[in-house]
Amino acid sequence: MEIALIGIGKIAADQHVPAIAASDDWQLAATVSRAGSVEGVDAYTDFDALLAERPEIRVISLCLPPVPRFDYATRALKAGRHVMLEKPPGATLSECHALEALARAKGVSLYATWHSREADKVAAAKEWLSGKTLKSFRVTWKEDVRRWHPGQDWIFEPGGLGVFDPGINALSIVTRILPDAIHLSGATLHVPENRQAPIAADLNFYHPGGADVSAVFDFRQEGEQTWAIEAVTEDGTMQLAHGGAQMFVDGVAHGATETGLHGEYPRLYANMAALVRAGGIDMDLSPMRHVADAFLLGRRETVAPFEF
């Protein structure tokens, strides 16, 4: 199937383009970007021109920042195209609900992707936790914003999510592997005095079984990056490391260990191919709901200004 990639920035170049190139399901037929392009692929700067001139491209993958994504997704869906959304699927929950309603009205597929759910050991962690009594659950997600989002000021603007841009990856894993639904009970958001979105956050959650569930997100990590989850149960301790690429049970590695985003984006594109063939929609918004609750309930603390 032919697909167009919209927004040729770092994540598109690092993950989307290689995943499409390696897939038997897809052919990258065109791109839309103000500055970026992919060698050998038709490049557009105007999205409406692409939609008008290339009706044979039935699938659109959006890699834009969250705020402009709704406008592009709406135009694509109204044109009868299937749409794949980078995370988060929109700037607000209402936008996402509107997109799903439009996709259903148009009879096309819509996919809110959560790449961290496709990390190598997430499925195994879900299986291991099933049926166990949880005592505590701790998420530690700390990375260097300068390394992963160099000069991207939009991430600290309204709708950019700040530290929840990576933090929502952790929440996508949490909402996939925990047997019981949780919800936010308290939060502290650390907001630089010259920015609109938090650079760090401390979260606490209500668990129906009384387990102690918490998360720490920080965009100021230097040196080694930390993407870890620890679940302590009555039957042992399970740890996920490297964003779900590695799993340990009572300190013993579970299966082969991977690093980085190994296999995540290829699996997303395989999922999208299956949705298009089946005429399906996958718009699970549970990770985004926790972020919205944090902005609603969180106590804000002003911290030192931040510059790239």
mmCIF file of C-alpha atoms in Angstrom:
data_model
loop_
_atom_site.group_PDB
_atom_site.id
_atom_site.type_symbol
_atom_site.label_atom_id
_atom_site.label_comp_id
_atom_site.label_asym_id
_atom_site.label_seq_id
_atom_site.Cartn_x
_atom_site.Cartn_y
_atom_site.Cartn_z
ATOM 1 C CA MET A 1 0.000 0.000 0.000
ATOM 2 C CA GLU A 2 1.162 3.504 -0.765
ATOM 3 C CA ILE A 3 1.557 5.855 2.189
ATOM 4 C CA ALA A 4 2.442 9.526 2.619
ATOM 5 C CA LEU A 5 4.490 10.743 5.561
ATOM 6 C CA ILE A 6 3.664 14.220 6.858
ATOM 7 C CA GLY A 7 6.331 16.056 8.879
ATOM 8 C CA ILE A 8 9.906 15.016 8.143
ATOM 9 C CA GLY A 9 11.643 15.775 11.419
ATOM 10 C CA LYS A 10 13.861 13.752 13.731
ATOM 11 C CA ILE A 11 11.352 11.041 14.674
ATOM 12 C CA ALA A 12 10.276 10.579 11.060
ATOM 13 C CA ALA A 13 13.846 10.279 9.821
ATOM 14 C CA ASP A 14 15.013 8.059 12.686
ATOM 15 C CA GLN A 15 12.011 5.713 12.971
ATOM 16 C CA HIS A 16 9.176 6.107 10.458
ATOM 17 C CA VAL A 17 11.190 6.157 7.243
ATOM 18 C CA PRO A 18 13.296 3.057 8.101
ATOM 19 C CA ALA A 19 10.215 1.180 9.355
ATOM 20 C CA ILE A 20 8.310 1.868 6.126
ATOM 21 C CA ALA A 21 11.329 0.970 3.991
ATOM 22 C CA ALA A 22 11.736 -2.377 5.764
ATOM 23 C CA SER A 23 8.037 -3.298 5.537
ATOM 24 C CA ASP A 24 6.473 -5.560 2.924
ATOM 25 C CA ASP A 25 3.149 -3.783 3.518
ATOM 26 C CA TRP A 26 4.111 -0.231 2.599
ATOM 27 C CA GLN A 27 5.654 1.938 -0.082
ATOM 28 C CA LEU A 28 6.560 5.510 0.856
ATOM 29 C CA ALA A 29 4.989 7.380 -2.054
ATOM 30 C CA ALA A 30 5.255 11.017 -0.924
ATOM 31 C CA THR A 31 6.208 13.347 1.913
ATOM 32 C CA VAL A 32 4.943 16.733 3.071
ATOM 33 C CA SER A 33 7.287 19.020 4.995
ATOM 34 C CA ARG A 34 8.386 22.630 5.076
ATOM 35 C CA ALA A 35 12.055 21.667 4.935
ATOM 36 C CA GLY A 36 12.648 17.913 5.204
ATOM 37 C CA SER A 37 12.497 15.291 2.478
ATOM 38 C CA VAL A 38 13.399 11.674 1.756
ATOM 39 C CA GLU A 39 15.737 10.909 -1.112
ATOM 40 C CA GLY A 40 13.945 9.410 -4.094
ATOM 41 C CA VAL A 41 10.450 10.204 -2.741
ATOM 42 C CA ASP A 42 8.120 12.874 -4.126
ATOM 43 C CA ALA A 43 8.235 15.871 -1.770
ATOM 44 C CA TYR A 44 5.386 18.314 -1.227
ATOM 45 C CA THR A 45 5.252 21.461 0.874
ATOM 46 C CA ASP A 46 1.452 21.797 0.627
ATOM 47 C CA PHE A 47 -0.740 19.094 2.165
ATOM 48 C CA ASP A 48 -3.860 20.040 0.222
ATOM 49 C CA ALA A 49 -1.883 19.734 -3.014
ATOM 50 C CA LEU A 50 -0.887 16.202 -2.059
ATOM 51 C CA LEU A 51 -4.486 15.240 -1.306
ATOM 52 C CA ALA A 52 -5.725 16.728 -4.588
ATOM 53 C CA GLU A 53 -2.960 15.414 -6.846
ATOM 54 C CA ARG A 54 -2.403 11.952 -5.369
ATOM 55 C CA PRO A 55 -5.769 10.218 -4.840
ATOM 56 C CA GLU A 56 -4.074 6.827 -5.159
ATOM 57 C CA ILE A 57 -2.297 7.406 -1.821
ATOM 58 C CA ARG A 58 -4.931 6.104 0.560
ATOM 59 C CA VAL A 59 -2.982 6.237 3.838
ATOM 60 C CA ILE A 60 -1.519 9.243 5.666
ATOM 61 C CA SER A 61 0.968 9.008 8.556
ATOM 62 C CA LEU A 62 1.173 12.209 10.612
ATOM 63 C CA CYS A 63 4.462 12.983 12.388
ATOM 64 C CA LEU A 64 3.677 16.610 13.206
ATOM 65 C CA PRO A 65 3.735 18.160 16.704
ATOM 66 C CA PRO A 66 0.432 17.686 18.586
ATOM 67 C CA VAL A 67 -1.103 21.144 18.083
ATOM 68 C CA PRO A 68 -1.304 21.199 14.250
ATOM 69 C CA ARG A 69 -2.110 17.489 14.013
ATOM 70 C CA PHE A 70 -5.889 17.843 14.322
ATOM 71 C CA ASP A 71 -6.152 20.152 11.317
ATOM 72 C CA TYR A 72 -4.119 17.823 9.100
ATOM 73 C CA ALA A 73 -5.923 14.711 10.329
ATOM 74 C CA THR A 74 -9.309 16.320 9.717
ATOM 75 C CA ARG A 75 -8.414 17.239 6.151
ATOM 76 C CA ALA A 76 -7.114 13.736 5.471
ATOM 77 C CA LEU A 77 -10.185 12.018 6.930
ATOM 78 C CA LYS A 78 -12.581 14.310 5.051
ATOM 79 C CA ALA A 79 -10.702 13.331 1.884
ATOM 80 C CA GLY A 80 -11.425 9.686 2.675
ATOM 81 C CA ARG A 81 -7.878 8.730 3.665
ATOM 82 C CA HIS A 82 -6.868 6.350 6.433
ATOM 83 C CA VAL A 83 -4.806 8.138 9.104
ATOM 84 C CA MET A 84 -2.015 7.037 11.434
ATOM 85 C CA LEU A 85 -1.233 9.408 14.312
ATOM 86 C CA GLU A 86 2.113 9.779 16.098
ATOM 87 C CA LYS A 87 1.778 9.999 19.845
ATOM 88 C CA PRO A 88 0.067 11.815 21.428
ATOM 89 C CA PRO A 89 -2.812 11.534 18.953
ATOM 90 C CA GLY A 90 -3.859 15.153 19.518
ATOM 91 C CA ALA A 91 -3.431 18.215 21.681
ATOM 92 C CA THR A 92 -6.665 17.542 23.593
ATOM 93 C CA LEU A 93 -8.968 14.630 24.332
ATOM 94 C CA SER A 94 -11.831 16.435 22.599
ATOM 95 C CA GLU A 95 -9.830 16.637 19.379
ATOM 96 C CA CYS A 96 -9.198 12.902 19.516
ATOM 97 C CA HIS A 97 -12.869 12.091 20.085
ATOM 98 C CA ALA A 98 -13.786 14.340 17.154
ATOM 99 C CA LEU A 99 -11.293 12.573 14.894
ATOM 100 C CA GLU A 100 -12.664 9.166 15.830
ATOM 101 C CA ALA A 101 -16.232 10.288 15.123
ATOM 102 C CA LEU A 102 -15.168 11.666 11.738
ATOM 103 C CA ALA A 103 -13.278 8.475 10.831
ATOM 104 C CA ARG A 104 -16.344 6.385 11.659
ATOM 105 C CA ALA A 105 -18.566 8.677 9.603
ATOM 106 C CA LYS A 106 -16.205 8.410 6.631
ATOM 107 C CA GLY A 107 -15.692 4.658 7.017
ATOM 108 C CA VAL A 108 -11.908 4.882 7.170
ATOM 109 C CA SER A 109 -9.267 3.591 9.581
ATOM 110 C CA LEU A 110 -7.702 5.711 12.329
ATOM 111 C CA TYR A 111 -4.823 4.605 14.556
ATOM 112 C CA ALA A 112 -3.584 6.358 17.694
ATOM 113 C CA THR A 113 -0.126 4.853 17.958
ATOM 114 C CA TRP A 114 1.735 4.288 21.219
ATOM 115 C CA HIS A 115 5.169 3.113 20.161
ATOM 116 C CA SER A 116 6.355 2.150 23.653
ATOM 117 C CA ARG A 117 3.562 -0.429 23.881
ATOM 118 C CA GLU A 118 5.356 -2.247 21.081
ATOM 119 C CA ALA A 119 8.620 -2.488 23.048
ATOM 120 C CA ASP A 120 9.988 -6.009 23.091
ATOM 121 C CA LYS A 121 9.023 -7.075 26.623
ATOM 122 C CA VAL A 122 5.751 -5.225 27.201
ATOM 123 C CA ALA A 123 3.573 -8.190 26.262
ATOM 124 C CA ALA A 124 5.610 -10.469 28.528
ATOM 125 C CA ALA A 125 5.302 -7.997 31.409
ATOM 126 C CA LYS A 126 1.530 -7.883 30.972
ATOM 127 C CA GLU A 127 1.360 -11.670 31.063
ATOM 128 C CA TRP A 128 3.627 -11.888 34.138
ATOM 129 C CA LEU A 129 1.524 -9.381 36.110
ATOM 130 C CA SER A 130 -1.770 -11.073 35.262
ATOM 131 C CA GLY A 131 -3.345 -12.611 38.349
ATOM 132 C CA LYS A 132 -0.677 -11.348 40.750
ATOM 133 C CA THR A 133 -1.319 -9.172 43.813
ATOM 134 C CA LEU A 134 0.454 -5.855 43.329
ATOM 135 C CA LYS A 135 2.151 -4.230 46.322
ATOM 136 C CA SER A 136 3.933 -1.314 44.649
ATOM 137 C CA PHE A 137 4.521 0.010 41.161
ATOM 138 C CA ARG A 138 7.156 2.626 40.394
ATOM 139 C CA VAL A 139 7.841 4.398 37.087
ATOM 140 C CA THR A 140 11.087 6.340 36.577
ATOM 141 C CA TRP A 141 11.306 8.108 33.204
ATOM 142 C CA LYS A 142 14.227 10.530 32.984
ATOM 143 C CA GLU A 143 15.843 11.785 29.801
ATOM 144 C CA ASP A 144 17.695 14.760 28.354
ATOM 145 C CA VAL A 145 15.385 17.009 26.348
ATOM 146 C CA ARG A 146 18.394 18.582 24.638
ATOM 147 C CA ARG A 147 19.397 15.204 23.251
ATOM 148 C CA TRP A 148 15.981 14.015 22.068
ATOM 149 C CA HIS A 149 14.308 17.311 21.130
ATOM 150 C CA PRO A 150 17.162 19.688 20.242
ATOM 151 C CA GLY A 151 15.925 23.244 19.853
ATOM 152 C CA GLN A 152 12.260 22.166 19.708
ATOM 153 C CA ASP A 153 10.711 25.019 21.670
ATOM 154 C CA TRP A 154 7.199 23.846 20.753
ATOM 155 C CA ILE A 155 7.491 21.064 23.320
ATOM 156 C CA PHE A 156 7.308 23.654 26.136
ATOM 157 C CA GLU A 157 4.458 25.616 24.576
ATOM 158 C CA PRO A 158 0.763 24.992 25.382
ATOM 159 C CA GLY A 159 -0.176 21.668 23.815
ATOM 160 C CA GLY A 160 3.442 20.527 23.601
ATOM 161 C CA LEU A 161 3.134 18.504 26.838
ATOM 162 C CA GLY A 162 6.646 19.245 28.138
ATOM 163 C CA VAL A 163 8.004 16.255 30.060
ATOM 164 C CA PHE A 164 4.770 14.392 29.353
ATOM 165 C CA ASP A 165 5.916 14.003 25.741
ATOM 166 C CA PRO A 166 8.175 11.140 26.896
ATOM 167 C CA GLY A 167 6.149 10.535 30.047
ATOM 168 C CA ILE A 168 3.125 9.524 28.001
ATOM 169 C CA ASN A 169 5.262 6.695 26.618
ATOM 170 C CA ALA A 170 5.603 5.336 30.138
ATOM 171 C CA LEU A 171 1.877 5.774 30.721
ATOM 172 C CA SER A 172 1.134 3.867 27.534
ATOM 173 C CA ILE A 173 3.051 0.902 28.959
ATOM 174 C CA VAL A 174 1.427 1.258 32.383
ATOM 175 C CA THR A 175 -2.076 1.228 30.900
ATOM 176 C CA ARG A 176 -1.202 -1.826 28.814
ATOM 177 C CA ILE A 177 0.396 -4.049 31.478
ATOM 178 C CA LEU A 178 -1.499 -3.306 34.717
ATOM 179 C CA PRO A 179 -4.408 -5.729 35.257
ATOM 180 C CA ASP A 180 -6.408 -3.098 37.187
ATOM 181 C CA ALA A 181 -7.396 0.385 36.061
ATOM 182 C CA ILE A 182 -5.748 3.214 37.986
ATOM 183 C CA HIS A 183 -6.353 6.944 38.071
ATOM 184 C CA LEU A 184 -4.365 9.965 39.171
ATOM 185 C CA SER A 185 -4.745 11.010 42.813
ATOM 186 C CA GLY A 186 -2.135 13.780 42.998
ATOM 187 C CA ALA A 187 0.681 15.426 41.058
ATOM 188 C CA THR A 188 3.351 18.096 41.239
ATOM 189 C CA LEU A 189 4.344 19.760 37.979
ATOM 190 C CA HIS A 190 7.718 21.537 37.869
ATOM 191 C CA VAL A 191 7.425 24.365 35.338
ATOM 192 C CA PRO A 192 10.403 26.555 34.312
ATOM 193 C CA GLU A 193 9.671 30.221 34.945
ATOM 194 C CA ASN A 194 10.156 31.006 31.226
ATOM 195 C CA ARG A 195 8.093 28.095 29.882
ATOM 196 C CA GLN A 196 4.452 27.005 29.673
ATOM 197 C CA ALA A 197 4.805 23.240 30.128
ATOM 198 C CA PRO A 198 6.471 21.189 32.888
ATOM 199 C CA ILE A 199 10.051 20.019 32.685
ATOM 200 C CA ALA A 200 9.479 17.432 35.436
ATOM 201 C CA ALA A 201 6.529 15.827 37.209
ATOM 202 C CA ASP A 202 5.813 13.638 40.230
ATOM 203 C CA LEU A 203 2.624 11.561 40.020
ATOM 204 C CA ASN A 204 0.645 9.427 42.443
ATOM 205 C CA PHE A 205 -2.186 7.093 41.487
ATOM 206 C CA TYR A 206 -5.150 5.390 43.105
ATOM 207 C CA HIS A 207 -5.026 1.594 42.763
ATOM 208 C CA PRO A 208 -8.180 -0.379 43.582
ATOM 209 C CA GLY A 209 -6.167 -3.019 45.440
ATOM 210 C CA GLY A 210 -4.346 -0.474 47.594
ATOM 211 C CA ALA A 211 -0.961 -0.789 45.874
ATOM 212 C CA ASP A 212 1.436 2.170 46.051
ATOM 213 C CA VAL A 213 1.626 3.425 42.444
ATOM 214 C CA SER A 214 3.769 6.425 41.491
ATOM 215 C CA ALA A 215 5.794 7.923 38.661
ATOM 216 C CA VAL A 216 8.656 10.401 38.321
ATOM 217 C CA PHE A 217 9.272 12.118 34.971
ATOM 218 C CA ASP A 218 12.218 14.445 34.358
ATOM 219 C CA PHE A 219 13.481 16.137 31.183
ATOM 220 C CA ARG A 220 16.756 17.312 32.823
ATOM 221 C CA GLN A 221 18.581 13.976 32.988
ATOM 222 C CA GLU A 222 22.232 14.082 31.943
ATOM 223 C CA GLY A 223 24.415 11.067 31.232
ATOM 224 C CA GLU A 224 22.652 7.712 31.288
ATOM 225 C CA GLN A 225 18.984 7.914 30.349
ATOM 226 C CA THR A 226 16.445 6.096 32.533
ATOM 227 C CA TRP A 227 13.230 4.515 31.270
ATOM 228 C CA ALA A 228 12.329 1.984 33.956
ATOM 229 C CA ILE A 229 9.318 0.385 35.624
ATOM 230 C CA GLU A 230 9.375 -1.755 38.768
ATOM 231 C CA ALA A 231 6.399 -3.842 39.928
ATOM 232 C CA VAL A 232 6.626 -5.507 43.344
ATOM 233 C CA THR A 233 4.084 -8.276 43.889
ATOM 234 C CA GLU A 234 3.495 -10.957 46.507
ATOM 235 C CA ASP A 235 5.094 -13.399 44.054
ATOM 236 C CA GLY A 236 8.247 -11.473 43.193
ATOM 237 C CA THR A 237 9.529 -8.329 41.505
ATOM 238 C CA MET A 238 9.386 -7.546 37.813
ATOM 239 C CA GLN A 239 11.432 -4.775 36.231
ATOM 240 C CA LEU A 240 11.270 -3.262 32.774
ATOM 241 C CA ALA A 241 14.315 -1.333 31.553
ATOM 242 C CA HIS A 242 15.251 0.605 28.409
ATOM 243 C CA GLY A 243 11.644 1.618 27.882
ATOM 244 C CA GLY A 244 10.349 -1.947 27.906
ATOM 245 C CA ALA A 245 13.077 -3.490 25.770
ATOM 246 C CA GLN A 246 14.446 -5.479 28.730
ATOM 247 C CA MET A 247 12.640 -7.426 31.459
ATOM 248 C CA PHE A 248 13.929 -8.893 34.709
ATOM 249 C CA VAL A 249 12.134 -11.080 37.243
ATOM 250 C CA ASP A 250 13.761 -11.072 40.683
ATOM 251 C CA GLY A 251 16.912 -9.767 39.005
ATOM 252 C CA VAL A 252 17.091 -12.471 36.318
ATOM 253 C CA ALA A 253 16.789 -11.443 32.667
ATOM 254 C CA HIS A 254 13.643 -12.648 30.956
ATOM 255 C CA GLY A 255 14.532 -13.568 27.380
ATOM 256 C CA ALA A 256 16.986 -11.719 25.166
ATOM 257 C CA THR A 257 17.801 -8.124 26.091
ATOM 258 C CA GLU A 258 17.352 -5.304 23.607
ATOM 259 C CA THR A 259 18.083 -1.584 23.729
ATOM 260 C CA GLY A 260 16.556 1.490 22.162
ATOM 261 C CA LEU A 261 13.403 1.424 20.041
ATOM 262 C CA HIS A 262 14.133 -2.020 18.616
ATOM 263 C CA GLY A 263 11.136 -3.203 16.595
ATOM 264 C CA GLU A 264 8.639 -0.677 17.933
ATOM 265 C CA TYR A 265 7.893 1.290 14.767
ATOM 266 C CA PRO A 266 7.889 -1.746 12.449
ATOM 267 C CA ARG A 267 5.224 -3.247 14.696
ATOM 268 C CA LEU A 268 3.206 -0.008 14.583
ATOM 269 C CA TYR A 269 3.199 -0.072 10.799
ATOM 270 C CA ALA A 270 2.229 -3.750 10.788
ATOM 271 C CA ASN A 271 -0.674 -2.851 13.085
ATOM 272 C CA MET A 272 -1.733 -0.048 10.753
ATOM 273 C CA ALA A 273 -1.679 -2.369 7.755
ATOM 274 C CA ALA A 274 -3.944 -4.802 9.609
ATOM 275 C CA LEU A 275 -6.343 -2.004 10.577
ATOM 276 C CA VAL A 276 -6.613 -0.737 7.007
ATOM 277 C CA ARG A 277 -7.261 -4.227 5.646
ATOM 278 C CA ALA A 278 -9.918 -4.868 8.287
ATOM 279 C CA GLY A 279 -11.431 -1.374 8.160
ATOM 280 C CA GLY A 280 -10.699 -0.993 11.871
ATOM 281 C CA ILE A 281 -10.106 1.887 14.287
ATOM 282 C CA ASP A 282 -7.780 1.897 17.314
ATOM 283 C CA MET A 283 -8.088 5.099 19.340
ATOM 284 C CA ASP A 284 -7.219 4.046 22.892
ATOM 285 C CA LEU A 285 -6.790 7.322 24.796
ATOM 286 C CA SER A 286 -6.073 5.967 28.290
ATOM 287 C CA PRO A 287 -2.439 7.243 28.401
ATOM 288 C CA MET A 288 -3.590 10.723 27.390
ATOM 289 C CA ARG A 289 -6.341 10.712 30.017
ATOM 290 C CA HIS A 290 -3.715 10.419 32.770
ATOM 291 C CA VAL A 291 -1.814 13.381 31.304
ATOM 292 C CA ALA A 292 -4.983 15.476 31.152
ATOM 293 C CA ASP A 293 -5.712 14.588 34.781
ATOM 294 C CA ALA A 294 -2.193 15.674 35.762
ATOM 295 C CA PHE A 295 -2.697 19.098 34.182
ATOM 296 C CA LEU A 296 -6.099 19.398 35.896
ATOM 297 C CA LEU A 297 -5.083 18.159 39.348
ATOM 298 C CA GLY A 298 -1.363 18.893 39.505
ATOM 299 C CA ARG A 299 0.103 21.485 41.829
ATOM 300 C CA ARG A 300 2.495 23.730 39.911
ATOM 301 C CA GLU A 301 5.934 24.663 41.223
ATOM 302 C CA THR A 302 8.060 27.234 39.415
ATOM 303 C CA VAL A 303 11.647 26.135 38.785
ATOM 304 C CA ALA A 304 14.715 27.680 37.151
ATOM 305 C CA PRO A 305 14.367 28.918 33.560
ATOM 306 C CA PHE A 306 15.293 26.512 30.788
ATOM 307 C CA GLU A 307 17.053 27.213 27.499
ATOM 308 C CA PHE A 308 18.169 24.813 24.803
#
